[in-house]
Structures are given as structure tokens and as C-alpha cells.
JSON list of C-alpha atoms in Angstrom, two decimals:
[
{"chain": "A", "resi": 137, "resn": "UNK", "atom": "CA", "xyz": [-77.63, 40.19, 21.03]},
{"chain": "A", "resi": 138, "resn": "UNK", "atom": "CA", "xyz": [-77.95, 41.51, 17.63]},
{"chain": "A", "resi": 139, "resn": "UNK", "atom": "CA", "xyz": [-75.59, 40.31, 14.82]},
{"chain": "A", "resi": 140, "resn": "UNK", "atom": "CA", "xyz": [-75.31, 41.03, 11.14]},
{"chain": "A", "resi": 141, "resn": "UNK", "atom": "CA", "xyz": [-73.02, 39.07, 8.97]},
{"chain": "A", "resi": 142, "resn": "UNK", "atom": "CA", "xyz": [-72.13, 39.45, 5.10]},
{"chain": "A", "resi": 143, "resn": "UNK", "atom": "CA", "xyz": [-69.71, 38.89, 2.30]},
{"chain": "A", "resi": 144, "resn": "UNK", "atom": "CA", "xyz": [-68.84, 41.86, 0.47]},
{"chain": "A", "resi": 145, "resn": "UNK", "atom": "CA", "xyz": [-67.13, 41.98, -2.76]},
{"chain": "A", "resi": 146, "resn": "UNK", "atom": "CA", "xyz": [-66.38, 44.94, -4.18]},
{"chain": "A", "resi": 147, "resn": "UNK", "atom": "CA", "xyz": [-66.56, 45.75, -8.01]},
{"chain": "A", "resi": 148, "resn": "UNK", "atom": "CA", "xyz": [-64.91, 48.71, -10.21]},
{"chain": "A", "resi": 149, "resn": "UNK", "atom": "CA", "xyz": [-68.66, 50.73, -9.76]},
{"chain": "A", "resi": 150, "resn": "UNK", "atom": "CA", "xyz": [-68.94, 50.23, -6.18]},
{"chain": "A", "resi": 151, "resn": "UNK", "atom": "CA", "xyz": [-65.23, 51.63, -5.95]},
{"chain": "A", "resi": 152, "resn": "UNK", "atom": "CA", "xyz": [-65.96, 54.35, -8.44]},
{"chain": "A", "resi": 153, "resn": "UNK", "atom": "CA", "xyz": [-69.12, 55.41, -6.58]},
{"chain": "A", "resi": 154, "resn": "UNK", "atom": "CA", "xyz": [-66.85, 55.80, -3.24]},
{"chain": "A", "resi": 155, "resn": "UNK", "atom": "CA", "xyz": [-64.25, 57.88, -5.18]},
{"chain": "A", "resi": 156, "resn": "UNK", "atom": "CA", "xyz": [-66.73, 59.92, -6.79]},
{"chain": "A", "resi": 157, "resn": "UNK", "atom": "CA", "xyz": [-68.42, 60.56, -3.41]},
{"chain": "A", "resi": 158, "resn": "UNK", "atom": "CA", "xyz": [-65.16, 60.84, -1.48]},
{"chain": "A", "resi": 159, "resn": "UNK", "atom": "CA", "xyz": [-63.94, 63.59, -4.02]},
{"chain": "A", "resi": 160, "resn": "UNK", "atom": "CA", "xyz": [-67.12, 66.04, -4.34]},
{"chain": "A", "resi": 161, "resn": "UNK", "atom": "CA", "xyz": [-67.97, 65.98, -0.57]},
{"chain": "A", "resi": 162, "resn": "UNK", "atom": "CA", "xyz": [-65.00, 67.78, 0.31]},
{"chain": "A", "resi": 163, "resn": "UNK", "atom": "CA", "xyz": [-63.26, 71.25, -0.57]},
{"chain": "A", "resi": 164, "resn": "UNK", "atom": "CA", "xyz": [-61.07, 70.29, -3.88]},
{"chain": "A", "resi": 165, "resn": "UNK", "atom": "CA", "xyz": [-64.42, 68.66, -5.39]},
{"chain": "A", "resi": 166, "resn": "UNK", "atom": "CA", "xyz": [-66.89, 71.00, -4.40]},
{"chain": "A", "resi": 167, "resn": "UNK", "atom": "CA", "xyz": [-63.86, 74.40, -5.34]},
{"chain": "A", "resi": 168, "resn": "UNK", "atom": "CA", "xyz": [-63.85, 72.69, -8.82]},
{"chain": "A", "resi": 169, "resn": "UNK", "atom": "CA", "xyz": [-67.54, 72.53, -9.89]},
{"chain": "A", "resi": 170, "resn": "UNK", "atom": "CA", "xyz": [-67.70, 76.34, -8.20]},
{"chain": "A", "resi": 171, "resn": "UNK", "atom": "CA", "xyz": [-64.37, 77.38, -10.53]},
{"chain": "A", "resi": 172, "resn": "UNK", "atom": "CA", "xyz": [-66.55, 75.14, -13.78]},
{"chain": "A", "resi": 173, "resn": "UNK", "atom": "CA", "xyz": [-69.70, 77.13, -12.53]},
{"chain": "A", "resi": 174, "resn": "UNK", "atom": "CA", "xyz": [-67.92, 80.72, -12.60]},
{"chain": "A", "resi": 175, "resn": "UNK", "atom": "CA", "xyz": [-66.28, 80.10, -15.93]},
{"chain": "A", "resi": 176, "resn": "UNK", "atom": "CA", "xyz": [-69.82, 79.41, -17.61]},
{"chain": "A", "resi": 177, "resn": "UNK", "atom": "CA", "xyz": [-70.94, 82.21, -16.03]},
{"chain": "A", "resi": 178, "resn": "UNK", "atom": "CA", "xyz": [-68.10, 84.81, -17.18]},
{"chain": "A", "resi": 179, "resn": "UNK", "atom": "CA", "xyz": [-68.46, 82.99, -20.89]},
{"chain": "A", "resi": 180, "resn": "UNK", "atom": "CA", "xyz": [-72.33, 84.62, -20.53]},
{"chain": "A", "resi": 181, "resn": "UNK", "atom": "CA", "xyz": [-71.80, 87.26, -19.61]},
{"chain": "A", "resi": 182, "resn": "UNK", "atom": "CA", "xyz": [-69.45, 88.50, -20.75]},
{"chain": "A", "resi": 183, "resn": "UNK", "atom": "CA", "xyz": [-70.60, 87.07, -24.53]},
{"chain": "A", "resi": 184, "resn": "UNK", "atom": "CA", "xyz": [-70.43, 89.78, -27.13]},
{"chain": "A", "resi": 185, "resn": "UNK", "atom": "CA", "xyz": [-68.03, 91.90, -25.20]},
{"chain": "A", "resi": 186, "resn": "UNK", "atom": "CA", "xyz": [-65.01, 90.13, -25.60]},
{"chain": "A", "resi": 187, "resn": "UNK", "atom": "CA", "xyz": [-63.78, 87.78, -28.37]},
{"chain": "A", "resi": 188, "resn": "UNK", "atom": "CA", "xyz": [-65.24, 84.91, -29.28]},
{"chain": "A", "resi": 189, "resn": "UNK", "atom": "CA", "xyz": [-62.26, 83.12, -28.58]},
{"chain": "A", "resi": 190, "resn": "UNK", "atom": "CA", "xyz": [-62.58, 83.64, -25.15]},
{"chain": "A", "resi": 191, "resn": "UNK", "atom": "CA", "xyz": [-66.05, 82.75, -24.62]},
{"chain": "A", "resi": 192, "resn": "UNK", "atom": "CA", "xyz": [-65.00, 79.65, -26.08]},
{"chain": "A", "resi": 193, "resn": "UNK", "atom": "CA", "xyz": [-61.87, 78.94, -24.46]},
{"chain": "A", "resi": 194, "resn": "UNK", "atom": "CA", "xyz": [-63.94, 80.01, -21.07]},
{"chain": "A", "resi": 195, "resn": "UNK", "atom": "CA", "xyz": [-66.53, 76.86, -22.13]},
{"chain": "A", "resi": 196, "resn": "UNK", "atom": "CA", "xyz": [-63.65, 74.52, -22.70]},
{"chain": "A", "resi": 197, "resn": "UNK", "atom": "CA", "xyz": [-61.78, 75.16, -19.29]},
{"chain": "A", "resi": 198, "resn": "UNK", "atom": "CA", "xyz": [-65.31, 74.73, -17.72]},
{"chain": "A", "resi": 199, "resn": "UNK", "atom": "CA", "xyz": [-65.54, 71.18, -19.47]},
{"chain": "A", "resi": 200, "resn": "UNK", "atom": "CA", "xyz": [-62.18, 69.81, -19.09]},
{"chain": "A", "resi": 201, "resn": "UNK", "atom": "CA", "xyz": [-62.38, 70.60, -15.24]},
{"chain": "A", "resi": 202, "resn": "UNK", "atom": "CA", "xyz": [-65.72, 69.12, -14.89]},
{"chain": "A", "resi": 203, "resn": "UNK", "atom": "CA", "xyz": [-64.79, 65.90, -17.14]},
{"chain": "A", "resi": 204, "resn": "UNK", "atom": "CA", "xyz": [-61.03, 65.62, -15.51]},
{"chain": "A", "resi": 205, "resn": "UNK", "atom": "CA", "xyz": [-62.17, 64.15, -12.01]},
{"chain": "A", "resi": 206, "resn": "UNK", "atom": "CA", "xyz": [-64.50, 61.47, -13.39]},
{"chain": "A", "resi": 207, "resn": "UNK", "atom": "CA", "xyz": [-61.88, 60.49, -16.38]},
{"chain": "A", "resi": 208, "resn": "UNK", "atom": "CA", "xyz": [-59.16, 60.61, -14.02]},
{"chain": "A", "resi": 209, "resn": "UNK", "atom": "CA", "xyz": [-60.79, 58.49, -10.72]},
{"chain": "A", "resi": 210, "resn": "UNK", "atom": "CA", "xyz": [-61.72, 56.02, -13.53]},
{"chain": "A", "resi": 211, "resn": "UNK", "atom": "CA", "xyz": [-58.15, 54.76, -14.38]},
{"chain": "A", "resi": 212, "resn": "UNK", "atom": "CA", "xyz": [-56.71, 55.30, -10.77]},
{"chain": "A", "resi": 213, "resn": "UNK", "atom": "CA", "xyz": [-59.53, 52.96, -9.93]},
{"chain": "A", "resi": 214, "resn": "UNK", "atom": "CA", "xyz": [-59.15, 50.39, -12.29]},
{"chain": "A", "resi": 215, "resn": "UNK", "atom": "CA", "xyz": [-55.22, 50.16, -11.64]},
{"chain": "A", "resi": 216, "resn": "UNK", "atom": "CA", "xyz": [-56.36, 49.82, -7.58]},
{"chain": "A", "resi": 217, "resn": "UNK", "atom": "CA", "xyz": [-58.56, 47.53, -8.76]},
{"chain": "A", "resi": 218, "resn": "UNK", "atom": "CA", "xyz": [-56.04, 45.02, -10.43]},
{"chain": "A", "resi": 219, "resn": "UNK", "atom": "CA", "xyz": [-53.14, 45.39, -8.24]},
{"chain": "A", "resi": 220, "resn": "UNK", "atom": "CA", "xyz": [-54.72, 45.31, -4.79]},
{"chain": "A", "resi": 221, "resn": "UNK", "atom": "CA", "xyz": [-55.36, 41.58, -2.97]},
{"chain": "A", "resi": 222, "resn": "UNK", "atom": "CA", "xyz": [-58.02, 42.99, -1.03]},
{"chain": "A", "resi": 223, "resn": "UNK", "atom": "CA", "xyz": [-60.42, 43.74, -4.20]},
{"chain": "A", "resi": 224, "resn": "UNK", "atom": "CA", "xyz": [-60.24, 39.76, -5.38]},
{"chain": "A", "resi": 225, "resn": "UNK", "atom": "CA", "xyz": [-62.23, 38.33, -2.98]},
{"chain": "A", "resi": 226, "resn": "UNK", "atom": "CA", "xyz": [-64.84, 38.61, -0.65]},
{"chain": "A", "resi": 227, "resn": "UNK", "atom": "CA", "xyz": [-64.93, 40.56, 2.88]},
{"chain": "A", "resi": 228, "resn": "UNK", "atom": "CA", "xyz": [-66.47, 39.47, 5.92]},
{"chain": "A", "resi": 229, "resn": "UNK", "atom": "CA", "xyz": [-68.42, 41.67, 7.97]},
{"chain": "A", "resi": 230, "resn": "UNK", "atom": "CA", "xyz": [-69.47, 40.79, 11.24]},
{"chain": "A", "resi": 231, "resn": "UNK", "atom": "CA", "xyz": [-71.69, 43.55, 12.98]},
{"chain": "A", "resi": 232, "resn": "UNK", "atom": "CA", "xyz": [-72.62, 43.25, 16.58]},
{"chain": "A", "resi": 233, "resn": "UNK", "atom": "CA", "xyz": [-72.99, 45.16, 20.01]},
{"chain": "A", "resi": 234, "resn": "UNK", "atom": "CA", "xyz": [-69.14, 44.80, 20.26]},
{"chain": "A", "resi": 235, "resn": "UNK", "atom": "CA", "xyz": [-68.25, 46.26, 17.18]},
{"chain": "A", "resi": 236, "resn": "UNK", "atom": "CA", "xyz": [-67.31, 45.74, 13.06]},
{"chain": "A", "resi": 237, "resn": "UNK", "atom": "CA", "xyz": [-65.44, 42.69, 12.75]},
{"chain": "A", "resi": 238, "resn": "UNK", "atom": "CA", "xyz": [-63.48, 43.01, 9.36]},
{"chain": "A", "resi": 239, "resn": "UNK", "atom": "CA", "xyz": [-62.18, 39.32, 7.83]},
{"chain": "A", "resi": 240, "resn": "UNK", "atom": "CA", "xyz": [-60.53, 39.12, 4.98]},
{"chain": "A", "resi": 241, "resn": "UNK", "atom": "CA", "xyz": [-58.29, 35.93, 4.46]},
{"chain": "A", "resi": 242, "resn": "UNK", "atom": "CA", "xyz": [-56.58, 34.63, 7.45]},
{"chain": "A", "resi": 243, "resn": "UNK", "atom": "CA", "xyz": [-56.22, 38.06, 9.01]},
{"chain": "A", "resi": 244, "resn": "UNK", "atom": "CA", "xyz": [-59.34, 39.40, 11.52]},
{"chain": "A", "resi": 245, "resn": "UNK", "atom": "CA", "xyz": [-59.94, 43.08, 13.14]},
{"chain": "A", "resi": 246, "resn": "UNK", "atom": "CA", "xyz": [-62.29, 44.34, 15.41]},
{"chain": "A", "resi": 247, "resn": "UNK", "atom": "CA", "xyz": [-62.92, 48.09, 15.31]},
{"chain": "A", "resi": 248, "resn": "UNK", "atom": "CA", "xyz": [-65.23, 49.19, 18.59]},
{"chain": "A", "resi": 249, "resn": "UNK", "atom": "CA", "xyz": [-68.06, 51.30, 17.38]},
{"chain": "A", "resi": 250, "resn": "UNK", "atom": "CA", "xyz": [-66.32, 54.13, 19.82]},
{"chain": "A", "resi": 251, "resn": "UNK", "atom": "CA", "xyz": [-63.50, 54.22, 17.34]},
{"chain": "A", "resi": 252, "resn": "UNK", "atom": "CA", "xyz": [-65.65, 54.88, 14.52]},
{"chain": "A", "resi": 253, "resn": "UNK", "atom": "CA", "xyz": [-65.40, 58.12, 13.24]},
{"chain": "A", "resi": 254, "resn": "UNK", "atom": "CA", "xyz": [-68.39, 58.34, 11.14]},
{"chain": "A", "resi": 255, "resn": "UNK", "atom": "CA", "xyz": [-70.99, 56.33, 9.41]},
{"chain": "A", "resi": 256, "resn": "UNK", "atom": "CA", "xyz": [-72.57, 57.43, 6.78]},
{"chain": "A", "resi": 257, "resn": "UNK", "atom": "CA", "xyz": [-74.73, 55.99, 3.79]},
{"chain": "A", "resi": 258, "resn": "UNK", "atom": "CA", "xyz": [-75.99, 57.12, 0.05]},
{"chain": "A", "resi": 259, "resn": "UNK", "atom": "CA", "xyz": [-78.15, 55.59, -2.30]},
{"chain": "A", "resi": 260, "resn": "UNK", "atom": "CA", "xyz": [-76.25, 53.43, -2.96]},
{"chain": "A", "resi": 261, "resn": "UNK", "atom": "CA", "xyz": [-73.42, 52.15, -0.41]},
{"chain": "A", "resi": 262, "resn": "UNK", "atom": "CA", "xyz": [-72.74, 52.50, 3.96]},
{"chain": "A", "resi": 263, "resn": "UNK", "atom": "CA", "xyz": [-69.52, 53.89, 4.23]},
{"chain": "A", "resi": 264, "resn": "UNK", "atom": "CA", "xyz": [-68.02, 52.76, 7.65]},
{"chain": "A", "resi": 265, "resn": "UNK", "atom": "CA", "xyz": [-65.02, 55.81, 8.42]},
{"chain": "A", "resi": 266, "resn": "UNK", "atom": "CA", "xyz": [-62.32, 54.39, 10.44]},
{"chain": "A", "resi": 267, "resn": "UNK", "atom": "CA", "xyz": [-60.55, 57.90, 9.92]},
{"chain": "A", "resi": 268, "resn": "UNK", "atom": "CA", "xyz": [-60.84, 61.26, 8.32]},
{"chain": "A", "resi": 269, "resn": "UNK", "atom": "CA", "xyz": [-60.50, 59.55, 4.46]},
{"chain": "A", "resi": 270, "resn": "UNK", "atom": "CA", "xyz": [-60.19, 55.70, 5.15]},
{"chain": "A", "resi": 271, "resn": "UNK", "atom": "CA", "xyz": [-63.42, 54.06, 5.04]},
{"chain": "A", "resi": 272, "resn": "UNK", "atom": "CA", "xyz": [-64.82, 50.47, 4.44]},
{"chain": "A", "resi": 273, "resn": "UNK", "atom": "CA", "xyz": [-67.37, 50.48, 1.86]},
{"chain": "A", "resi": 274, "resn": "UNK", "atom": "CA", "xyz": [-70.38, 48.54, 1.84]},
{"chain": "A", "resi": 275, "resn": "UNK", "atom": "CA", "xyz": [-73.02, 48.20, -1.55]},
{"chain": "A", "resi": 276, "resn": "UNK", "atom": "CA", "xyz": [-76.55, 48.38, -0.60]},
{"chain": "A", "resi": 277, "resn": "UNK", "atom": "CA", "xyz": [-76.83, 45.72, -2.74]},
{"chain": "A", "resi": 278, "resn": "UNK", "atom": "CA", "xyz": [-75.22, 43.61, -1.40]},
{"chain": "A", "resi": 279, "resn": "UNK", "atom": "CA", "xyz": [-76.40, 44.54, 2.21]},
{"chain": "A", "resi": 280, "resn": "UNK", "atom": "CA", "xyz": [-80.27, 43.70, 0.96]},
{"chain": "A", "resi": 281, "resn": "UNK", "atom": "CA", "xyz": [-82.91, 43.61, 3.55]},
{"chain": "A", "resi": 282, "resn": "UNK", "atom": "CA", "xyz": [-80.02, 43.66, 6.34]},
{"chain": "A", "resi": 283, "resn": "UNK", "atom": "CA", "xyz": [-79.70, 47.56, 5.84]},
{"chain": "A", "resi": 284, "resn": "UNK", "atom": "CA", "xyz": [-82.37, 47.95, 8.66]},
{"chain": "A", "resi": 285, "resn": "UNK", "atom": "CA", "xyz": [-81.12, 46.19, 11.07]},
{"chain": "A", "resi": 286, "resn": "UNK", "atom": "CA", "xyz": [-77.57, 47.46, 10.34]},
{"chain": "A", "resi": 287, "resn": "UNK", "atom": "CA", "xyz": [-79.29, 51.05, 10.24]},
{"chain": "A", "resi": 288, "resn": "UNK", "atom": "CA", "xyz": [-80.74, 50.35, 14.37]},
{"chain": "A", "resi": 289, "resn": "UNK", "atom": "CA", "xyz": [-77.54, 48.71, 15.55]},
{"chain": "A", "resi": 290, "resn": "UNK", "atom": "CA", "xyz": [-75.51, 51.23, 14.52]},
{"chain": "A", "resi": 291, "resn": "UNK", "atom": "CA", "xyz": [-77.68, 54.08, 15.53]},
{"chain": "A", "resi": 292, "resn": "UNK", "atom": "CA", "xyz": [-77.81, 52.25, 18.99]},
{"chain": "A", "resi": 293, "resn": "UNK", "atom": "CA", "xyz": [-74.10, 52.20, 19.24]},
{"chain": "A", "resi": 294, "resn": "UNK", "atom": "CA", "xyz": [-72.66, 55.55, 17.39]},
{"chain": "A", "resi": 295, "resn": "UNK", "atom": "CA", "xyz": [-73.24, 59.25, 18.96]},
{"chain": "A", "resi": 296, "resn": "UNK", "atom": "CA", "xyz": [-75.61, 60.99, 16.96]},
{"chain": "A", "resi": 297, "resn": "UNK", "atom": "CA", "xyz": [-73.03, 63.47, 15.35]},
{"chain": "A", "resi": 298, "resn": "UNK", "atom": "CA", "xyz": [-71.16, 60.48, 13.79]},
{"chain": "A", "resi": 299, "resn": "UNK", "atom": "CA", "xyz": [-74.43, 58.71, 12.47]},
{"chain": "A", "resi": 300, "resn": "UNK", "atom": "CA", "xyz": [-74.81, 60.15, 9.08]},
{"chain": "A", "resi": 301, "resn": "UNK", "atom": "CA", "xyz": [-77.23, 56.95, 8.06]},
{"chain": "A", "resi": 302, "resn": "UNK", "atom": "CA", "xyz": [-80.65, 57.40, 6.66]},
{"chain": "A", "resi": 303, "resn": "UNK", "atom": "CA", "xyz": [-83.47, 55.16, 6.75]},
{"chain": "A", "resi": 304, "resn": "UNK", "atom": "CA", "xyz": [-84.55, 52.57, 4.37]}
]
């Protein structure tokens, strides 16, 4: 029987990463950087033909909307950070044939891999989706050479649609 076991700790980057991530893969991130996109584009062309002014103010709305999101996850992270328990110290992960075994503290859960709704992993962290928005977040780093064998277990357990994982 396979089984994987770590301590995760997560740190203000790992939890910025995830919000970044979280925000531009779905509609309201990826409507923003179109709306940024189209606003350079109308400051081209439309340069000479209007005022100045515009052009500029165009430019401006195009850099405030692509700056907001970043400026803005920062704080609400760093707040989350401080005032959530579940940031100060370390995570236990159990992974097996069974399913993720979450510890933190005196409290213990088991989620089947059935219930998962999606794995999926980036460059830098595996992002195990217990919903549509509520995921666990793992570093890479901190998963080290266990990422393979993480990476077959969980392709051995999840259906292929939910399996978002790529190889090492």
C-alpha cells in the first residue's frame, strides 16, 4: 500500500501564488486582463484622433485594473495570514489508497479521493479541490522528490477529468 506523508506550512508567497492562480483562472480574472487589453488597444488606435487626454486616461484605466488584483490579494492575504490559526503551524498530510488525511492540531479528516473534485498542480504548488473554490494547497517545495509518487497515486485513484496534474 502506497503512503505519502508531509508537513506543510504555508507562507504569505505560497498563499499569494494560490490567490493569484485562483483569481486569473476564472471569468472575473481572465474579463479583467481582456477589459486592460482592449483599453491599450483603443489608446492605439485611436492615438491622434482623439485628445490626448484620453489616450492617456485610456493607459491609466488599463494600469490600475491590471495592478488592482495583485495590490489588492496582497493585503487580503497578509490579514488571512495573521488572523487565521490554521496558517501558524504545520499541516499533516497523509496520502494513501484510502484517501487525503488532513491533521492539523488535535482535529483529523479524511476526504476519499471520490470526493475530490479536482487536482490540479502548477509550477509551483498541488492544489487538492475539495469544492468548486476551496482547495488545500500544497508547495512543491515542500513536497520535494515525493511529487512523483503523489503524481501516480493520485492518478491511480482520481477519474481522468479531475486529474489536472502534470508530470515531474
Amino acid at each position: 500500500m502506497k503512503k505519502i506523508e508531509l508537513d506543510v506550512t504555508m507562507t504569505f508567497e505560497d498563499m499569494y501564488r494560490f490567490n493569484l492562480y485562483h483569481v486569473y483562472h476564472n471569468s472575473q480574472g481572465v474579463l479583467s486582463v481582456i477589459i486592460a487589453v482592449l483599453l491599450v488597444l483603443v489608446s492605439i488606435l485611436s492615438w491622434g484622433d482623439v485628445n490626448v487626454t484620453y489616450n492617456v486616461l485610456y493607459l491609466l484605466a488599463s494600469v490600475l485594473i491590471v495592478l488592482y488584483v495583485p495590490f489588492s490579494l496582497r493585503g487580503k492575504v497578509k490579514k488571512q495570514m495573521k488572523n487565521s490559526a490554521v496558517y501558524q503551524q504545520p499541516i499533516h498530510y497523509t496520502f494513501d489508497e484510502q484517501g487525503i488525511t488532513t491533521r492539523f492540531g488535535d482535529q483529523s479528516v479524511t476526504m476519499p479521493w471520490k470526493q475530490l473534485y479536482k487536482i490540479v498542480s502548477t509550477n509551483h504548488m498541488v492544489l487538492l479541490y475539495g469544492g468548486r473554490i476551496r482547495a488545500n494547497v500544497i508547495p512543491r517545495d515542500q513536497l520535494a522528490d515525493q511529487y512523483d509518487a503523489l503524481y501516480e497515486l493520485a492518478k491511480s485513484q482520481v477519474d481522468s477529468y479531475r486529474f489536472k496534474m502534470k508530470k515531474a
